[in-house]
Every structure is written in structure tokens, then in C-alpha cells.
């Protein structure tokens, strides 16, 4: 009996020891990063196993960036969030102190391990001759972009269009507003999400040009729409900085702080940066960007900070109720 | 005589009008119901059998199918038991505010599923009534399987209760009283007298409940958290893969869901037919 008990105890302790070897992370992200993190996760798991002997499994959750942030605020237990814009992660800090307000300073490059920009996707041969932003206003051109009220991707498009008008030699607020007003007259449908807009353009064949993140556009030209579409890079565009952060409140509770932090730091390693480039995102490391070669041509890029004074101000001026977007839609 | 002829035809309209009305109805059904349904199966197989089978065998798809089946079974059980209890209470007893409670039974039908989902977030989310307590005790309801089961049960609750309420009322207390007088225990009365009288209604309600539970999207989407391989149901999985440009896989899963719906439709018709026959033979 005694021996039986002891072996039982031994088994139980073995069980907990085995459990200690296993660790689970939940990465709450936005829609188009699924393929990226599917490639990153096994690479990190191997890296972590070699370093600590622990087996790490990473679950992914995807949805619209704003919706995902809302879910984390409501209790979705995300160890790390990898969202489309810093503004959404700020909400975790301001609405429910899930992480410190200065989270963006904790990782290199404003906590953006990968970057992107807004480009034009046109039909093969570029029948409407679209080369730059002003060509979008040519008569007969229809533009597809999702609704900035609901889609994080659409906000980047909107700010790219606004910012480039602002950055032109004789640019001004008034000219930017006029440009955007004209642009949205050429949008036949406002989809609620970036993927929906891509489907409208690619599958349903609506519109002449799709404003899209470069990684989304590359996914189309190298994947489903090979040979049927091509990418046009405008002379100027916005630098999209998707941000990542570990969620302090959650990792403290789960005891996953070390591995969550390591997971995000791994994104900056040469190995991960290469995977990032393969998935159509611009690596934040200049060396990795150079190694990726002609896939990511150079263009003039402005940041949210230098064109709009940061996300908070951009949001208030343009997307809040009564902001510039509302004014334009009402006037239309 | 001519009046009789009209009666024999069953209608008073001229033949051409009748025929064109029938033609309109049939073509509307074909275009609006049959064609889209057939197209789902066509699209599912458009990339071949291999893709079709692979997309159903995919790890995430298999998990979504399992979760859909489990949450449907749980929702059916919950709605079945509580629906029976509610129908019994309201059909047999005059409780204060009777009309109000009968109306409340339909609440889940009247409320948009998205709002239903948000109601549960407001109850069990971190900001919600029970959120802080659940958090302290490490219990995850929302953004986990229990939340999915709860909202599914909520939106499907009226099916069983609604189906049984008129039956309980029609049944009346006589048979029960007789059973009790003859010495049956309450359990015996329930299993031997009440349940047999309600069984077809219960079955009908359960099938309706199951087919709705399998397809529920809105409410589940709000509380699921969308964790791949963990909290995705079949409808959520279909939307996700569709948005990832895997159209073949999306339609393969969609055809499976449609197939499940068709099966429940057939079961429903069968149950209705059997119940009718039993009624006639009595």
C-alpha cells in the first residue's frame, strides 16, 4: 500500500514536472497576419526549446484590429497582442491598465518589428494608366478602399492619401481635404474590412484600383491573382507600423512573462526578419530589408508622427464622430 | 353546373393565370433557394475531391466541427431541459404575470444575436457583473467554450419551450391525475404519462434547436475570441478561411454545414409526418 501510494505520488509529481515543461501563449492579432505568424511560431518554438528545453505552443486569434483590442479589454487572455496600429494597443493601457502607457518604448523601433506601406493594386497592364496619387482622380477611375470607421487598414489608406496631399510642394490642409473629398466620390462600395475590400476588387471585379497594404497586395499578385494584377508604387506613401506588446496583467497572472517577451524579441532576430520579408512585410532591420532586394522598392515614406502628430491626434481629427471623414461623407 | 366545375378545379381564376402564378412561385424558389444551395456544393468541389477532403481533415476545421457538435449538443440539452420545465410551468400553472412570462420566452428570438452575445460579455467580461469574481478564481467563461455554449443555448432556448407550451396546455391534467391516483410516483408519471404525450413535440423542438445551434454565427462571434484550433465553430471557421482566400476550403466546410442543415430538415419532416400519423391512428 505504502509503495503504491509512493508510486502514485511520484507519478503525480512527474505529471506536474512535465506540465512545467509545456507553456502556452495566446497571440491576439489582426486579420492578415495569420500566414506570417504561422511561419514564425514553429521557428520560435524551436528557438525556445533549444534555449530552455521548454515546449511552447502558440495559439492565434485573428479579427479586425479594433475588435481584437476590445476583446482583450473584455477579458480575452492574450499574452501578446500584435495589432495593426499602436492606437489599439494604447486602448489596453488607457481603458484597463493592462500594460504601462509607455509600452511602445519597450521594444526597438517603437515596438514595430515589421513595417508596411499603402500601395495601389491595379489590373494587369494597368489599363487606366495609374502611376501616382493624382491619377486616382482621373475621370472614370473607380477606387476600392474599406470604411475607415470600422477598418484599421482603411485608416492607413485614408491617412496615406491625406498625408501625401499634405506633403506635396504646395500642400495644405485645405488641399488635402479637397483631395480626399474627390477620392471618396470615386469609391463605389465601402467594405467594413480590408479583406472584404480585397475580395470586392479581386473576386467580384469591382473598381480599377485597390488601396491596400503592400503585404496584402503581394499576397494577391503572388498568390490567387497571379498574372491578373500588378502593384503600382506611388511616389510617396505612409509608413505603416503595426505594433506588438506583451500584456503585463495577463502574463503576470499566467506566469508567462519571460516567454512572451522572448517571443516578441524573437521577431527582431535575423531568422524572423527573413520570414517577415517572405510574407510580404518590410523588415524593420535595414540589413534584412536590403537582403530582400527588389521585392520592396524604395519610396518616400512619412510616419503618422511626422504628418499627423501621432495616432491620437490623427484619430481625433479624422475618424472620431464629426471628424474629417464624417464631414466628407455627409457632404457627398 | 358551372359552379360545380369551378369547385372541382378548386379555384376560380382562369388557367393561364394559375399557371403563370405557379411558374413565378416555382422559379422564385429555384433562383432564391435551390440555385444558391446547389452552387455551394458546386463551389465546394470546384478544386477537386482532394482539396475538399483535405479541407475537412485540416486540424483547425476538424476542431471547429467538433466544437460545433459539442456546443450544439450542450445547447440542445440545456434548451431541452429548461424548455420542458418552462413549458410545464407556464402551460400547467397560473403564475403571477403569466402573459409576461410567455412573452419573455420569445425574447431570444426578438433580440439580435449580436446583442445577445454582447449581453453575455456585459455579464461575464472583465468589466461585467461577474467578471472580477471570475477573474479572481481563474474561471474563463467568455472567449472560451463555456461562453459559446451559453450564447448558443440562449439563442435556441425558445424552440423547445414554444413547441411544447401548446401541447402541455392541450394535454390537460386528467391523465396525470389518474396516474397519481392509481399510485404512480411523480417520476413514473413523468416518464410514462407526460413524456410520451409530448415526445414528438419535444423531438421537433430539439431538431429545430439543433439546426439553429449549428449555424449560429453572430452571437458566437462576439464571445468566441476567435482562437484558431480552440474556440472556432464551423460557421466562424468558414468565414475565416473565406477571408484567407481559401475559397475551396471555405465552400467545402460550407457544404458540410448545409448538408447538416438538410439532414435536420429531413428529420424534421419525418418527425412531423410520424406525429401526424400517430394522431390519425388514435
XYZ file of C-alpha atoms in Angstrom:
614
model
C 0.000 0.000 0.000
C 2.760 2.312 1.011
C 4.623 1.530 -2.173
C 1.510 2.080 -4.190
C 0.989 5.495 -2.610
C 4.575 6.451 -3.169
C 4.474 5.498 -6.828
C 1.261 7.431 -7.176
C 2.914 10.486 -5.686
C 5.873 10.005 -7.966
C 3.563 9.849 -10.957
C 1.762 12.978 -9.856
C 4.977 14.908 -9.409
C 6.183 13.650 -12.770
C 2.963 14.937 -14.234
C 3.461 18.420 -12.846
C 7.109 18.374 -13.872
C 6.034 17.511 -17.399
C 3.488 20.273 -17.300
C 6.125 22.743 -16.249
C 7.930 21.866 -19.468
C 4.968 22.988 -21.510
C 3.944 26.579 -21.903
C 1.114 28.087 -23.920
C 0.917 31.555 -25.400
C -2.033 33.297 -26.978
C -1.177 35.799 -29.685
C -4.109 38.100 -30.426
C -3.548 39.692 -33.805
C -5.393 41.312 -36.686
C -6.615 39.622 -39.851
C -3.815 39.478 -42.416
C -1.002 38.290 -40.116
C -2.183 34.711 -39.942
C 0.221 33.354 -42.541
C 3.087 35.366 -41.034
C 2.650 34.003 -37.527
C 2.009 30.511 -38.797
C 5.537 30.689 -40.170
C 7.017 32.485 -37.147
C 5.550 30.229 -34.451
C 7.363 26.965 -35.250
C 10.626 28.899 -35.670
C 10.216 30.466 -32.243
C 9.155 27.155 -30.672
C 12.375 25.554 -31.930
C 14.420 28.520 -30.729
C 12.813 28.426 -27.254
C 13.176 24.661 -26.963
C 16.885 24.895 -27.741
C 17.337 27.707 -25.243
C 15.269 26.483 -22.285
C 14.105 22.942 -23.029
C 10.509 24.102 -22.732
C 7.914 23.245 -25.329
C 5.909 26.282 -26.277
C 2.671 26.161 -28.244
C 1.246 29.384 -29.575
C -2.423 29.869 -30.346
C -3.526 32.620 -32.689
C -6.638 34.732 -32.735
C -7.431 36.975 -35.700
C -10.032 39.630 -36.359
C -10.366 43.318 -37.047
C -7.698 45.178 -35.060
C -10.151 47.325 -33.109
C -12.424 44.403 -32.333
C -9.474 42.340 -31.104
C -8.354 45.124 -28.757
C -11.908 45.344 -27.433
C -11.938 41.576 -26.770
C -8.675 41.769 -24.812
C -10.139 44.626 -22.756
C -13.213 42.450 -22.106
C -11.068 39.553 -20.923
C -9.645 37.610 -23.864
C -6.457 36.331 -22.139
C -3.844 37.461 -24.676
C -0.220 37.006 -23.610
C 0.860 39.139 -26.534
C -1.024 41.468 -28.849
C 0.240 42.128 -32.382
C -2.211 44.670 -33.776
C -2.487 46.863 -36.853
C -1.896 50.144 -35.089
C -0.443 51.449 -31.859
C -3.698 53.241 -31.128
C -5.444 49.921 -30.489
C -2.766 48.813 -28.013
C -2.932 52.224 -26.341
C -6.581 51.429 -25.587
C -5.457 48.423 -23.495
C -3.320 50.757 -21.428
C -5.782 53.619 -21.065
C -9.065 51.758 -20.666
C -7.902 48.974 -18.390
C -4.245 49.407 -17.331
C -3.377 46.015 -18.827
C 0.083 47.320 -19.691
C 2.019 50.512 -18.988
C 1.209 53.595 -21.055
C 4.791 53.760 -22.364
C 4.674 50.180 -23.720
C 5.874 51.352 -27.110
C 9.319 52.180 -25.714
C 9.967 48.621 -24.518
C 10.953 47.150 -27.886
C 13.101 48.554 -30.702
C 11.650 50.752 -33.440
C 8.553 51.862 -31.496
C 7.682 48.203 -30.937
C 7.201 47.630 -34.675
C 9.238 44.593 -35.777
C 7.772 44.719 -39.259
C 6.519 47.573 -41.400
C 4.424 48.066 -44.450
C 3.055 50.799 -46.625
C -0.006 51.585 -48.677
C 0.313 50.769 -52.390
C -2.012 50.576 -55.413
C -3.166 47.267 -56.812
C -4.347 47.569 -60.416
C -5.481 45.120 -63.060
C -2.755 43.596 -65.261
C -1.307 46.001 -67.830
C -2.543 48.957 -65.767
C -5.303 49.838 -68.298
C -6.170 53.145 -66.621
C -2.534 54.275 -66.532
C -2.330 54.816 -62.787
C 1.128 55.880 -61.589
C 0.623 58.159 -58.614
C -1.975 59.597 -56.254
C -3.265 62.248 -58.671
C -4.089 59.588 -61.269
C -6.716 58.221 -58.880
C -8.794 61.316 -59.577
C -8.711 60.826 -63.376
C -12.192 60.659 -64.915
C -13.679 57.174 -64.962
C -11.398 55.678 -62.337
C -13.102 53.766 -59.535
C -11.219 53.292 -56.271
C -11.796 50.482 -53.758
C -10.964 51.104 -50.098
C -12.748 49.895 -46.971
C -14.592 52.024 -44.411
C -12.178 53.888 -42.107
C -14.796 53.854 -39.356
C -14.531 50.090 -38.987
C -11.276 49.021 -40.601
C -7.768 49.679 -39.299
C -6.373 49.101 -42.796
C -8.737 51.707 -44.213
C -7.433 54.302 -41.772
C -3.931 53.776 -43.086
C -5.232 54.243 -46.646
C -7.069 57.392 -45.652
C -4.103 58.886 -43.846
C -1.779 57.908 -46.701
C -3.975 59.813 -49.154
C -4.351 62.778 -46.824
C -0.669 62.861 -45.887
C 0.678 62.702 -49.454
C -1.529 65.675 -50.413
C -0.191 67.488 -47.362
C 3.402 66.617 -48.273
C 3.255 67.958 -51.821
C 5.135 71.144 -52.630
C 2.079 73.385 -52.402
C 0.268 71.092 -49.969
C -2.082 72.354 -47.283
C -4.912 71.132 -45.048
C -7.461 72.570 -47.478
C -5.859 70.824 -50.477
C -5.692 67.547 -48.580
C -9.358 67.818 -47.675
C -10.272 68.584 -51.281
C -8.245 65.602 -52.497
C -9.888 63.187 -50.052
C -13.349 64.523 -50.890
C -12.750 63.894 -54.591
C -11.221 60.486 -53.855
C -14.203 59.215 -51.883
C -16.550 60.281 -54.677
C -14.833 57.549 -56.675
C -15.404 54.779 -54.128
C -18.420 52.695 -55.221
C -18.608 50.482 -52.074
C -17.159 50.890 -48.604
C -16.440 47.412 -47.247
C -16.199 47.060 -43.492
C -12.797 45.341 -43.520
C -9.600 45.269 -45.564
C -10.077 41.649 -46.610
C -13.612 42.406 -47.702
C -12.359 45.233 -49.910
C -9.705 42.973 -51.436
C -12.362 40.361 -52.209
C -14.558 43.034 -53.776
C -11.702 44.071 -56.049
C -10.196 40.657 -56.803
C -13.137 38.270 -56.791
C -16.077 40.475 -57.693
C -14.029 42.507 -60.170
C -15.249 45.912 -58.987
C -13.126 49.055 -59.360
C -9.908 49.966 -61.191
C -7.548 50.364 -58.269
C -7.431 48.949 -54.761
C -5.690 50.822 -51.985
C -4.032 48.110 -49.950
C -1.221 47.296 -47.613
C 1.801 46.143 -49.535
C 1.719 42.689 -47.902
C -1.930 42.249 -48.916
C -1.156 43.359 -52.462
C 1.814 40.958 -52.646
C -0.416 38.150 -51.406
C -2.689 38.784 -54.389
C -0.033 39.248 -57.080
C 1.986 36.242 -55.908
C -0.975 34.084 -54.944
C -4.592 33.923 -56.018
C -4.406 36.664 -58.628
C -1.056 35.805 -60.191
C -0.779 37.360 -63.647
C -4.079 39.190 -63.340
C -2.949 42.097 -61.179
C 0.080 44.284 -60.659
C 1.339 46.588 -57.938
C 1.922 50.293 -58.551
C 4.065 52.124 -56.014
C 3.143 55.771 -55.577
C 5.991 58.285 -55.194
C 5.045 58.952 -51.579
C 3.173 56.883 -49.060
C 2.712 56.247 -45.407
C 4.909 54.074 -43.207
C 2.569 51.573 -41.579
C 3.872 50.493 -38.214
C 1.950 47.508 -36.824
C 2.831 47.268 -33.155
C 3.447 44.404 -30.770
C 3.376 44.212 -26.971
C 3.160 41.686 -24.190
C 0.176 42.221 -21.903
C 1.604 42.625 -18.405
C -1.546 41.841 -16.425
C -2.124 38.603 -18.314
C 1.442 37.290 -18.347
C 1.854 38.047 -14.644
C -1.222 36.023 -13.868
C -0.298 33.138 -16.144
C 3.412 33.230 -15.315
C 4.369 33.571 -18.973
C 6.213 36.906 -18.807
C 9.631 35.556 -19.857
C 8.433 33.528 -22.825
C 6.018 36.234 -24.036
C 8.807 38.806 -24.009
C 11.198 36.399 -25.731
C 8.555 35.698 -28.392
C 8.334 39.365 -29.333
C 12.093 39.895 -29.140
C 12.495 36.921 -31.456
C 10.664 38.913 -34.135
C 13.734 41.167 -34.383
C 16.230 38.322 -34.986
C 17.634 37.791 -38.496
C 15.784 34.473 -38.722
C 12.388 36.060 -38.032
C 13.144 39.127 -40.143
C 13.707 36.823 -43.095
C 10.330 35.147 -42.521
C 8.790 38.606 -42.253
C 10.171 39.564 -45.672
C 8.993 36.285 -47.172
C 5.474 37.104 -46.005
C 5.418 40.481 -47.724
C 6.080 42.736 -44.734
C 9.020 45.112 -44.785
C 11.590 44.006 -42.185
C 12.365 46.738 -39.656
C 16.027 45.762 -39.705
C 17.657 47.673 -42.627
C 20.012 44.763 -43.313
C 17.129 42.333 -43.717
C 15.272 44.836 -45.889
C 18.300 45.131 -48.154
C 18.673 41.354 -48.313
C 15.069 41.071 -49.523
C 16.146 43.130 -52.565
C 13.788 44.345 -55.260
C 10.673 42.978 -53.606
C 10.455 46.149 -51.534
C 11.418 49.111 -53.755
C 12.313 52.368 -52.041
C 9.799 55.160 -51.890
C 9.332 58.274 -49.818
C 7.595 57.265 -46.620
C 6.187 59.546 -43.948
C 5.122 58.409 -40.472
C 1.946 59.103 -38.560
C 4.039 61.019 -36.065
C 5.533 63.471 -38.553
C 2.463 64.031 -40.751
C -0.260 63.984 -38.107
C 1.432 64.306 -34.701
C 0.624 60.742 -33.633
C -2.334 58.374 -33.674
C -4.359 60.129 -31.017
C -4.398 63.372 -32.937
C -4.936 61.671 -36.288
C -7.839 59.741 -34.832
C -9.466 62.796 -33.279
C -9.084 64.934 -36.400
C -10.265 62.349 -38.917
C -12.143 59.337 -37.576
C -13.939 60.462 -34.451
C -17.662 61.198 -34.842
C -17.780 64.535 -36.626
C -14.161 64.181 -37.840
C -12.991 64.898 -41.376
C -14.271 61.568 -42.706
C -17.787 62.212 -41.406
C -17.773 65.679 -42.921
C -16.749 64.305 -46.309
C -19.315 61.514 -46.288
C -22.097 63.899 -45.271
C -21.198 66.354 -47.993
C -21.175 63.564 -50.553
C -73.210 23.087 -63.029
C -70.559 25.590 -63.887
C -70.237 26.355 -60.172
C -69.513 22.715 -59.567
C -66.845 22.714 -62.259
C -65.173 25.639 -60.547
C -65.300 23.825 -57.235
C -63.744 20.751 -58.802
C -60.886 22.850 -60.134
C -60.513 24.330 -56.672
C -60.047 27.866 -57.961
C -61.928 30.484 -59.835
C -59.059 32.025 -61.779
C -58.526 31.297 -65.452
C -55.979 28.571 -66.220
C -53.347 30.873 -67.731
C -53.275 32.977 -64.569
C -52.960 29.922 -62.390
C -50.161 28.525 -64.484
C -48.218 31.757 -64.545
C -48.590 32.191 -60.794
C -47.267 28.683 -60.244
C -44.447 29.336 -62.692
C -43.460 32.515 -60.841
C -43.521 30.780 -57.463
C -41.509 27.813 -58.696
C -38.891 29.875 -60.497
C -38.557 32.160 -57.487
C -37.909 29.133 -55.291
C -35.419 27.791 -57.793
C -33.477 31.019 -58.142
C -33.607 32.045 -54.498
C -33.279 28.727 -52.705
C -32.204 25.829 -54.872
C -29.674 27.515 -57.114
C -27.572 29.085 -54.330
C -27.666 25.821 -52.395
C -26.594 23.789 -55.387
C -23.899 26.352 -56.098
C -22.357 25.811 -52.653
C -21.830 22.144 -53.437
C -20.548 23.033 -56.883
C -18.054 25.533 -55.428
C -17.040 23.040 -52.742
C -15.937 20.575 -55.377
C -14.558 23.142 -57.805
C -10.996 22.451 -56.705
C -11.498 18.706 -56.730
C -12.192 15.965 -54.225
C -8.686 16.072 -52.799
C -8.979 19.708 -51.732
C -12.499 19.019 -50.486
C -11.423 16.173 -48.226
C -8.218 17.888 -47.139
C -10.120 20.996 -46.078
C -12.401 18.920 -43.865
C -9.470 16.968 -42.431
C -7.498 20.103 -41.704
C -6.689 20.329 -37.994
C -8.499 23.635 -37.484
C -11.528 22.542 -39.490
C -11.768 19.303 -37.520
C -11.615 21.238 -34.266
C -14.309 23.637 -35.495
C -16.563 20.749 -36.488
C -16.027 19.093 -33.092
C -16.742 22.291 -31.187
C -19.863 22.924 -33.248
C -21.138 19.438 -32.487
C -20.298 19.669 -28.788
C -21.831 23.117 -28.332
C -24.904 22.066 -30.314
C -25.355 19.003 -28.099
C -24.894 21.079 -24.961
C -27.262 23.778 -26.186
C -29.877 21.171 -27.098
C -29.576 19.613 -23.657
C -29.889 22.948 -21.876
C -32.741 24.246 -24.048
C -34.429 20.830 -23.887
C -34.427 20.545 -20.112
C -35.212 24.173 -19.380
C -37.651 24.452 -22.283
C -39.564 21.466 -20.941
C -39.562 22.961 -17.462
C -40.680 26.373 -18.742
C -43.445 24.900 -20.916
C -44.603 22.816 -17.986
C -44.640 25.718 -15.576
C -46.430 28.075 -17.958
C -48.745 25.503 -19.508
C -49.948 23.912 -16.311
C -49.816 26.582 -13.644
C -51.179 30.092 -13.465
C -48.245 32.013 -12.079
C -48.380 35.756 -11.428
C -47.613 37.714 -14.599
C -48.366 34.696 -16.794
C -48.711 36.621 -20.050
C -45.468 38.447 -19.391
C -43.527 35.221 -18.890
C -44.965 33.677 -22.035
C -43.895 36.752 -23.971
C -40.438 36.610 -22.381
C -39.966 33.090 -23.784
C -39.639 34.694 -27.201
C -37.060 37.239 -26.100
C -34.104 35.374 -27.633
C -35.910 35.403 -30.998
C -36.589 39.100 -30.824
C -33.087 40.147 -29.808
C -30.405 40.364 -32.478
C -27.779 37.631 -31.947
C -25.032 40.243 -31.776
C -26.825 41.940 -28.900
C -27.331 38.550 -27.262
C -23.575 37.984 -27.439
C -22.860 41.428 -26.031
C -25.254 40.758 -23.163
C -23.052 37.872 -22.102
C -19.913 39.969 -22.499
C -21.523 42.505 -20.171
C -22.232 39.762 -17.660
C -19.032 37.745 -17.793
C -16.491 40.103 -19.382
C -13.819 41.657 -17.186
C -15.941 44.797 -16.936
C -19.112 42.791 -16.347
C -21.077 41.936 -13.236
C -19.364 38.615 -12.576
C -16.141 39.437 -14.412
C -13.918 40.441 -11.478
C -15.045 37.468 -9.360
C -14.478 35.002 -12.233
C -11.097 36.560 -12.890
C -10.019 36.154 -9.263
C -10.987 32.490 -9.384
C -9.363 31.911 -12.766
C -12.590 30.904 -14.441
C -12.811 31.766 -18.112
C -16.357 31.871 -19.470
C -16.348 34.444 -22.189
C -13.801 33.944 -25.040
C -13.826 30.244 -24.168
C -16.030 27.208 -24.768
C -18.455 27.800 -21.857
C -19.350 31.191 -23.324
C -20.024 29.655 -26.736
C -22.315 27.036 -25.193
C -24.130 29.668 -23.132
C -24.938 32.011 -26.011
C -25.918 29.112 -28.262
C -28.305 27.838 -25.597
C -29.654 31.359 -25.181
C -30.465 31.955 -28.844
C -32.015 28.493 -29.255
C -33.941 28.449 -25.984
C -37.425 29.284 -27.361
C -37.564 26.397 -29.854
C -38.346 23.650 -27.345
C -40.374 25.778 -24.951
C -42.505 27.256 -27.748
C -43.107 23.857 -29.305
C -44.184 22.265 -26.023
C -46.271 25.025 -24.488
C -49.442 24.420 -26.596
C -49.032 20.647 -26.192
C -48.870 20.901 -22.419
C -51.928 23.120 -22.451
C -53.831 20.702 -24.692
C -52.786 17.694 -22.647
C -54.636 18.852 -19.560
C -54.137 17.454 -16.071
C -56.551 14.475 -16.320
C -54.173 11.710 -17.394
C -51.655 12.802 -14.805
C -54.179 12.898 -12.015
C -55.368 9.447 -12.978
C -51.802 8.117 -12.891
C -51.195 9.655 -9.485
C -54.478 8.247 -8.159
C -53.513 4.812 -9.406
C -50.372 5.078 -7.305
C -47.673 6.173 -9.776
C -44.774 8.152 -8.346
C -44.072 11.627 -9.800
C -41.140 10.184 -11.762
C -43.226 7.369 -13.130
C -45.915 9.840 -14.092
C -43.356 11.966 -15.884
C -41.693 9.132 -17.795
C -44.768 7.007 -18.509
C -47.542 9.552 -18.974
C -46.270 13.048 -19.684
C -43.186 12.437 -21.787
C -44.874 10.013 -24.246
C -47.569 12.598 -24.858
C -45.001 15.292 -25.564
C -42.349 13.251 -27.315
C -42.999 14.317 -30.914
C -43.217 17.958 -29.954
C -40.051 17.658 -27.919
C -38.238 15.928 -30.768
C -39.429 18.550 -33.239
C -38.249 21.353 -30.958
C -34.916 19.650 -30.386
C -34.283 19.296 -34.120
C -35.123 22.941 -34.777
C -32.912 23.893 -31.866
C -30.023 21.769 -33.136
C -30.154 23.110 -36.676
C -30.163 26.694 -35.416
C -27.384 25.970 -32.911
C -25.102 24.523 -35.592
C -25.456 27.559 -37.781
C -25.366 30.303 -35.141
C -22.835 32.944 -36.151
C -23.483 36.396 -34.702
C -23.753 35.675 -31.004
C -20.932 33.127 -31.073
C -18.691 35.505 -32.995
C -18.970 38.077 -30.205
C -17.971 35.709 -27.389
C -15.628 33.308 -29.182
C -12.348 35.231 -29.080
C -11.556 33.569 -32.446
C -8.676 31.444 -31.172
C -7.702 29.106 -34.008
C -7.883 25.465 -33.074
C -9.642 26.255 -29.791
C -12.721 28.451 -29.881
C -13.732 28.429 -33.544
C -17.076 26.925 -34.513
C -17.829 25.736 -38.029
C -19.559 28.969 -39.177
C -16.692 31.076 -37.771
C -14.164 28.792 -39.425
C -15.937 29.157 -42.767
C -15.780 32.949 -42.575
C -12.118 32.867 -41.530
C -10.908 30.623 -44.344
C -13.045 32.504 -46.853
C -11.287 35.707 -45.817
C -7.962 33.960 -46.238
C -8.686 33.360 -49.919
C -9.121 29.623 -49.369
C -12.367 29.590 -51.283
C -12.351 25.848 -51.929
C -11.861 25.086 -48.251
C -14.489 27.631 -47.231
C -17.085 26.116 -49.520
C -16.129 22.573 -48.536
C -16.936 23.453 -44.925
C -19.996 25.408 -46.029
C -21.273 22.382 -47.911
C -20.827 20.258 -44.796
C -22.852 22.759 -42.781
C -25.512 22.837 -45.498
C -25.587 19.058 -45.501
C -26.154 19.042 -41.760
C -28.988 21.534 -42.266
C -30.545 19.347 -44.967
C -30.350 16.306 -42.700
C -32.095 18.163 -39.898
C -34.712 19.338 -42.387
C -35.354 15.747 -43.428
C -35.507 14.627 -39.783
C -37.921 17.425 -39.022
C -40.233 16.436 -41.859
C -40.031 12.810 -40.780
C -40.950 13.682 -37.198
C -43.860 15.828 -38.347
C -45.091 13.002 -40.560
C -44.838 10.392 -37.803
C -46.575 12.638 -35.314
C -49.388 13.255 -37.780
C -49.803 9.530 -38.431
C -49.892 8.738 -34.751
C -52.506 11.406 -34.246
C -54.651 9.992 -37.041
C -54.408 6.424 -35.766
C -55.686 7.432 -32.352
